[in-house]
PDB file of C-alpha atoms in Angstrom:
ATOM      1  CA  UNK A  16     -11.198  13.721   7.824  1.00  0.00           C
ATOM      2  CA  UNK A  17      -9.143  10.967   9.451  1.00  0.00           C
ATOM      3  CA  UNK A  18     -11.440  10.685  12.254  1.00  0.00           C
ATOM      4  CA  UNK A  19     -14.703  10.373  10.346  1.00  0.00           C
ATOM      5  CA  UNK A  20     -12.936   7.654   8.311  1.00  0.00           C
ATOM      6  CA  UNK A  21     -13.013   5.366  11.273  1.00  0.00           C
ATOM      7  CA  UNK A  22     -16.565   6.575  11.930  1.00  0.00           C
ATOM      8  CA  UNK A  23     -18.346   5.130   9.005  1.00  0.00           C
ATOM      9  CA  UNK A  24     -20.579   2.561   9.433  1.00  0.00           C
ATOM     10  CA  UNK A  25     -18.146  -0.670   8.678  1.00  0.00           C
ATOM     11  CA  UNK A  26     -18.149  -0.301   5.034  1.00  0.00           C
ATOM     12  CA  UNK A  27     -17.196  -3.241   3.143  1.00  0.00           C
ATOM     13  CA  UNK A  28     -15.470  -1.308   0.000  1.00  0.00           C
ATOM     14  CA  UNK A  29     -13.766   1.633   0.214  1.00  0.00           C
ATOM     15  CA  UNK A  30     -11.791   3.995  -2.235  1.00  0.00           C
ATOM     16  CA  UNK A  31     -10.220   7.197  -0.842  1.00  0.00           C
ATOM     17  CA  UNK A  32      -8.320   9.826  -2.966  1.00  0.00           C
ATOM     18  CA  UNK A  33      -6.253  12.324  -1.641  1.00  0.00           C
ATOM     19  CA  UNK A  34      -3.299  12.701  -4.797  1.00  0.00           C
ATOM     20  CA  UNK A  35      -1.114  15.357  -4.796  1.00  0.00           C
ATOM     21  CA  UNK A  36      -1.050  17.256  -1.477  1.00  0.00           C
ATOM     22  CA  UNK A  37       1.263  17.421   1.707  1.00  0.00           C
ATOM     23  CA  UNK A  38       0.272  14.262   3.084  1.00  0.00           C
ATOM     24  CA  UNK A  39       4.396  13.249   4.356  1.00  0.00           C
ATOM     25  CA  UNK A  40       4.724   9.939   6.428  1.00  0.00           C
ATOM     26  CA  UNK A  41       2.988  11.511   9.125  1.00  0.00           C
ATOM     27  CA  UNK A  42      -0.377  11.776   7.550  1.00  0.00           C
ATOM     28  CA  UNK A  43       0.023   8.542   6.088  1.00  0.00           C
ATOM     29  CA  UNK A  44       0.311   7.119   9.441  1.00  0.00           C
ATOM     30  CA  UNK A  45      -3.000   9.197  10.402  1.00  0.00           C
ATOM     31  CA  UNK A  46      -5.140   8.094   7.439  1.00  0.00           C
ATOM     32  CA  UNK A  47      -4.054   4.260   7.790  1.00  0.00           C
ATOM     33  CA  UNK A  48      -5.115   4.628  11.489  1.00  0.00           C
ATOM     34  CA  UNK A  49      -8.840   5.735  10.719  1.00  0.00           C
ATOM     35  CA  UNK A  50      -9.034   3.205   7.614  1.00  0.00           C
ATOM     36  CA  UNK A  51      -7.753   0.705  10.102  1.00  0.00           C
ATOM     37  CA  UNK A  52     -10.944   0.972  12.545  1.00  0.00           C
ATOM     38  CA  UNK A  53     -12.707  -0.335   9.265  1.00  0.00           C
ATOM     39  CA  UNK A  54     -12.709  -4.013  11.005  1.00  0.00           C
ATOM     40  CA  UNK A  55     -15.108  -5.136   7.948  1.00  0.00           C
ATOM     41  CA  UNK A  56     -12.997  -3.476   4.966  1.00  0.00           C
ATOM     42  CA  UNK A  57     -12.760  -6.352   1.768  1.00  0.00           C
ATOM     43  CA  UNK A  58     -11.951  -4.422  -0.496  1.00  0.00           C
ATOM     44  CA  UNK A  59      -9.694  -0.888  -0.406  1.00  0.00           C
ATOM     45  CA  UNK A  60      -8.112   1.571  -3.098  1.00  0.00           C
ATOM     46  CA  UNK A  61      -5.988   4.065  -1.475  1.00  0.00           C
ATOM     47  CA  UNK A  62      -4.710   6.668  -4.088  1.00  0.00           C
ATOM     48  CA  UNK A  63      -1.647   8.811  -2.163  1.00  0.00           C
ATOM     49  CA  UNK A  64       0.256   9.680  -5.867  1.00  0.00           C
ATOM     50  CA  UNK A  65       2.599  13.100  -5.430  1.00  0.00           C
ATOM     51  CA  UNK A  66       2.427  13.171  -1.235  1.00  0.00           C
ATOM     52  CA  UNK A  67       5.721  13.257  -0.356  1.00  0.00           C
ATOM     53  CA  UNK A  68       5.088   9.747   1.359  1.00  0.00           C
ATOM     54  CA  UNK A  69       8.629   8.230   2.239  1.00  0.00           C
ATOM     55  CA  UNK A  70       9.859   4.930   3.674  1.00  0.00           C
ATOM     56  CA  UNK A  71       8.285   5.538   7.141  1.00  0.00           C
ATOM     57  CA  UNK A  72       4.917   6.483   5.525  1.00  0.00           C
ATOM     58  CA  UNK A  73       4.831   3.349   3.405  1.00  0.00           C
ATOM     59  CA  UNK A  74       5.917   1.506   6.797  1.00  0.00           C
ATOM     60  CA  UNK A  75       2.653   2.921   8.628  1.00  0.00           C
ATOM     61  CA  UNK A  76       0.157   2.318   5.141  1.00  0.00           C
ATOM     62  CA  UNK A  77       2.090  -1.193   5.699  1.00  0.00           C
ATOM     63  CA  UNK A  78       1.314  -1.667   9.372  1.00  0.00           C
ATOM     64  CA  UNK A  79      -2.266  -0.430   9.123  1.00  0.00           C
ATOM     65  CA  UNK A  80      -3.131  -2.369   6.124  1.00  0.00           C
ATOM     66  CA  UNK A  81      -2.019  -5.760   7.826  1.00  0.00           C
ATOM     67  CA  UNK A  82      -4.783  -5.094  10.415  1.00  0.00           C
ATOM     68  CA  UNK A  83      -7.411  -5.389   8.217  1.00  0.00           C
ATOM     69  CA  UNK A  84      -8.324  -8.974   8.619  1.00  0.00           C
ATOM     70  CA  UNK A  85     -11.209  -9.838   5.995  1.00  0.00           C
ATOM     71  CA  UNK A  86      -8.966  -7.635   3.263  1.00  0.00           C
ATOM     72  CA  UNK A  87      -9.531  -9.409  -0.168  1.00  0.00           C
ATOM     73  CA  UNK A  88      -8.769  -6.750  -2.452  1.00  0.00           C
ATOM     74  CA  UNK A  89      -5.824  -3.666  -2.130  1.00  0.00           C
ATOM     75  CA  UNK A  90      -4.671  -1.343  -4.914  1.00  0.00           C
ATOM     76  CA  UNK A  91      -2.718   1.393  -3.428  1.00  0.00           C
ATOM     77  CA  UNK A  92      -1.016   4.049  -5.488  1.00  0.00           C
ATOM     78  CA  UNK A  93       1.988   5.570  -4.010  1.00  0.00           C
ATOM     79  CA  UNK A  94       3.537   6.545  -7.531  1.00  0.00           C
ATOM     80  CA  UNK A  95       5.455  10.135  -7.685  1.00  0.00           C
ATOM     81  CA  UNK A  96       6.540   9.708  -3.461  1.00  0.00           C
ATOM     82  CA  UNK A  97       9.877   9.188  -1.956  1.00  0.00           C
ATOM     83  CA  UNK A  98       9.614   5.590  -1.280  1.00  0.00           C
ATOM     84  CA  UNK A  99      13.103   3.487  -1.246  1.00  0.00           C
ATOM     85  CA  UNK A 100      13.470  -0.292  -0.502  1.00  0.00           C
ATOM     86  CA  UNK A 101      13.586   0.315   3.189  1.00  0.00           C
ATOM     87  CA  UNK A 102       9.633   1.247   2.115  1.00  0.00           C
ATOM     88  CA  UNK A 103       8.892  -1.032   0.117  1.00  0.00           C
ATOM     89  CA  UNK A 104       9.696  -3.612   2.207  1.00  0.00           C
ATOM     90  CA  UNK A 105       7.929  -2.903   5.265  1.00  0.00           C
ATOM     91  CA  UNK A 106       5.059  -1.953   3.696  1.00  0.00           C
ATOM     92  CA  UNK A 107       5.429  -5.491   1.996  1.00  0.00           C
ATOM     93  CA  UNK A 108       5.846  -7.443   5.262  1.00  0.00           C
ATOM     94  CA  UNK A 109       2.445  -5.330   6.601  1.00  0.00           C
ATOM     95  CA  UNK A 110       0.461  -5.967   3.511  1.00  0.00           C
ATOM     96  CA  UNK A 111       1.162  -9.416   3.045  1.00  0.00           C
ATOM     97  CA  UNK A 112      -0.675 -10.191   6.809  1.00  0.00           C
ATOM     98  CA  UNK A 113      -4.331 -10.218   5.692  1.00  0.00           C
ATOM     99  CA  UNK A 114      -5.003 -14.290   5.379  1.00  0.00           C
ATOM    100  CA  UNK A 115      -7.745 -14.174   2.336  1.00  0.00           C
ATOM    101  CA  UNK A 116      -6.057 -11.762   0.159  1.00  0.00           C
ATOM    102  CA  UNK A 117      -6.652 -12.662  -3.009  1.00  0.00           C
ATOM    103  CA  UNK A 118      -5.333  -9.347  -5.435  1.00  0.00           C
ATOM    104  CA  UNK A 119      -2.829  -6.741  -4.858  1.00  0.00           C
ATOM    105  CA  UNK A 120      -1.734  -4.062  -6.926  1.00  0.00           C
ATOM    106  CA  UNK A 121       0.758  -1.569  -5.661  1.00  0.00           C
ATOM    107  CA  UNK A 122       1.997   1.630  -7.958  1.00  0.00           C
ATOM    108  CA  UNK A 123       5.123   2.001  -7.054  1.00  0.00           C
ATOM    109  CA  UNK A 124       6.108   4.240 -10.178  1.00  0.00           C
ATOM    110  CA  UNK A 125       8.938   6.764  -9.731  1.00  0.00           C
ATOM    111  CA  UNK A 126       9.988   6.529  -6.336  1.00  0.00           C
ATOM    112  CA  UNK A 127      13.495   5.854  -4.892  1.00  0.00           C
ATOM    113  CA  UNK A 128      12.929   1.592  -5.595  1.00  0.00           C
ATOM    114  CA  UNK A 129      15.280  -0.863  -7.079  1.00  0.00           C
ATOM    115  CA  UNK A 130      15.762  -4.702  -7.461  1.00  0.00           C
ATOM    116  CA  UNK A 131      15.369  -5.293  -3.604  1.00  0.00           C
ATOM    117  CA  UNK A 132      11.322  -4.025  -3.886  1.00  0.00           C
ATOM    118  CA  UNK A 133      10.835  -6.827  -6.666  1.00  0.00           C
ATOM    119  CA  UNK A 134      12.855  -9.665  -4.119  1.00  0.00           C
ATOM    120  CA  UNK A 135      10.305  -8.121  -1.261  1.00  0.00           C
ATOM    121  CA  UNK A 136       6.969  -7.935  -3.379  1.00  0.00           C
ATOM    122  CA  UNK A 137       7.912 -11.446  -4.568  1.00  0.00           C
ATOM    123  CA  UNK A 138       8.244 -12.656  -1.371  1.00  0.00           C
ATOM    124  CA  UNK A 139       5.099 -11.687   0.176  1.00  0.00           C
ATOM    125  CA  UNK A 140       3.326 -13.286  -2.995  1.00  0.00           C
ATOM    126  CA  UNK A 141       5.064 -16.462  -1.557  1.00  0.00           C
ATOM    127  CA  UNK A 142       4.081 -16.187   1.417  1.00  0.00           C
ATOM    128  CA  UNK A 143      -0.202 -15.411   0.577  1.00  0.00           C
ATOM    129  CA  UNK A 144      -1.596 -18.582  -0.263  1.00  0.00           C
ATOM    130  CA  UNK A 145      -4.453 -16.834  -1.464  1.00  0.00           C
ATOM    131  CA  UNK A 146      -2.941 -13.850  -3.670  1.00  0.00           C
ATOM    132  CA  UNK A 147      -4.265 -14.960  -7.187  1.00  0.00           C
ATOM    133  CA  UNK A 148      -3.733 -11.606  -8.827  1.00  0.00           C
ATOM    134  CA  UNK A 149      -0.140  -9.463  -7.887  1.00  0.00           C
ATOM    135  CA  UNK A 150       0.458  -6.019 -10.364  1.00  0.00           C
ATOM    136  CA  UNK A 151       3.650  -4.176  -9.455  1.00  0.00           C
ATOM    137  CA  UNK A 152       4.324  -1.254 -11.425  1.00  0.00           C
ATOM    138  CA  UNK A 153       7.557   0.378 -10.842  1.00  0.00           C
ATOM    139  CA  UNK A 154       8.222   2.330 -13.767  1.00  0.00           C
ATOM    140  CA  UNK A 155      10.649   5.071 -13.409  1.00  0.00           C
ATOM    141  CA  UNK A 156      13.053   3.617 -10.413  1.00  0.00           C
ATOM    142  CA  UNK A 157      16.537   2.585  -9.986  1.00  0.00           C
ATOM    143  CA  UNK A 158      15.356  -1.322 -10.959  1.00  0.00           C
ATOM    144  CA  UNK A 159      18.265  -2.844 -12.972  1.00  0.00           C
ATOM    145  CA  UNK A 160      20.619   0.081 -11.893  1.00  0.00           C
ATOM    146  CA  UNK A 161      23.042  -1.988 -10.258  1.00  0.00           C
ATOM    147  CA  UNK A 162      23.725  -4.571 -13.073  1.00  0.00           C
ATOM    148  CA  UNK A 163      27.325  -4.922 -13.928  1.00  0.00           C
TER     149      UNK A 163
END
């Protein structure tokens, strides 16, 4: 599957579901690497819910997603996954690389996060001078857990 991914014919739009199987960090890293031949991708929505995707699989999604140069428009749902801040924020600094995006929406929802993902998404929305549209849901964390 990952290598006909990076076959297709430079779509523009692309939304892949693959929810709740065994894809770990390592077939994260494989999946980001055939969306990532996808030189013309605008516009992606990557659903990886219940995967068992931890901080180094949210690292590669990160990595891979920052090469995608003309990428407008990212939702990707990593809700029900094993993603900490370590994750969240290297997939931050690798999603916040493509120049004209414009809206992001990341699912974040029961993972391993707390107040150092918000700081990190924040950040990145900063940094985009195009980003007109940021949605962070991370329902179901340990947000706020360290609050005297």
């Amino acid at each position: 599957m990952v290598d006909g991914i990076g076959k297709l014919q430079n779509p523009t739009h692309r939304i892949l579901y693959v929810d709740e199987n065994e894809v770990g960090d390592v077939g994260a890293k494989s999946l980001v690497d055939g969306i990532g031949k996808l030189e013309q991708l605008a516009q992606l929505t990557l659903h990886l819910a219940n995967n068992e995707v931890g901080d180094e699989g949210a690292k590669s999604l990160g990595d891979g997603i920052g090469k995608l140069e003309h990428l407008t428009q990212l939702t990707l749902y990593l809700d029900n996954n094993e993603v900490g801040d370590e994750g969240a924020k290297s997939s931050s600094d690798g999603i916040g690389k493509p120049e004209h995006l414009t809206q992001l929406a990341l699912h974040l929802d029961n993972n391993e996060v707390g107040d150092d993902c918000v700081k990190y998404t924040a950040d990145v929305a900063d940094e985009v001078a195009s980003l007109r549209l940021l949605t962070l849901y991370i329902d179901k964390n340990e947000v706020g857990n360290d609050r005297p």
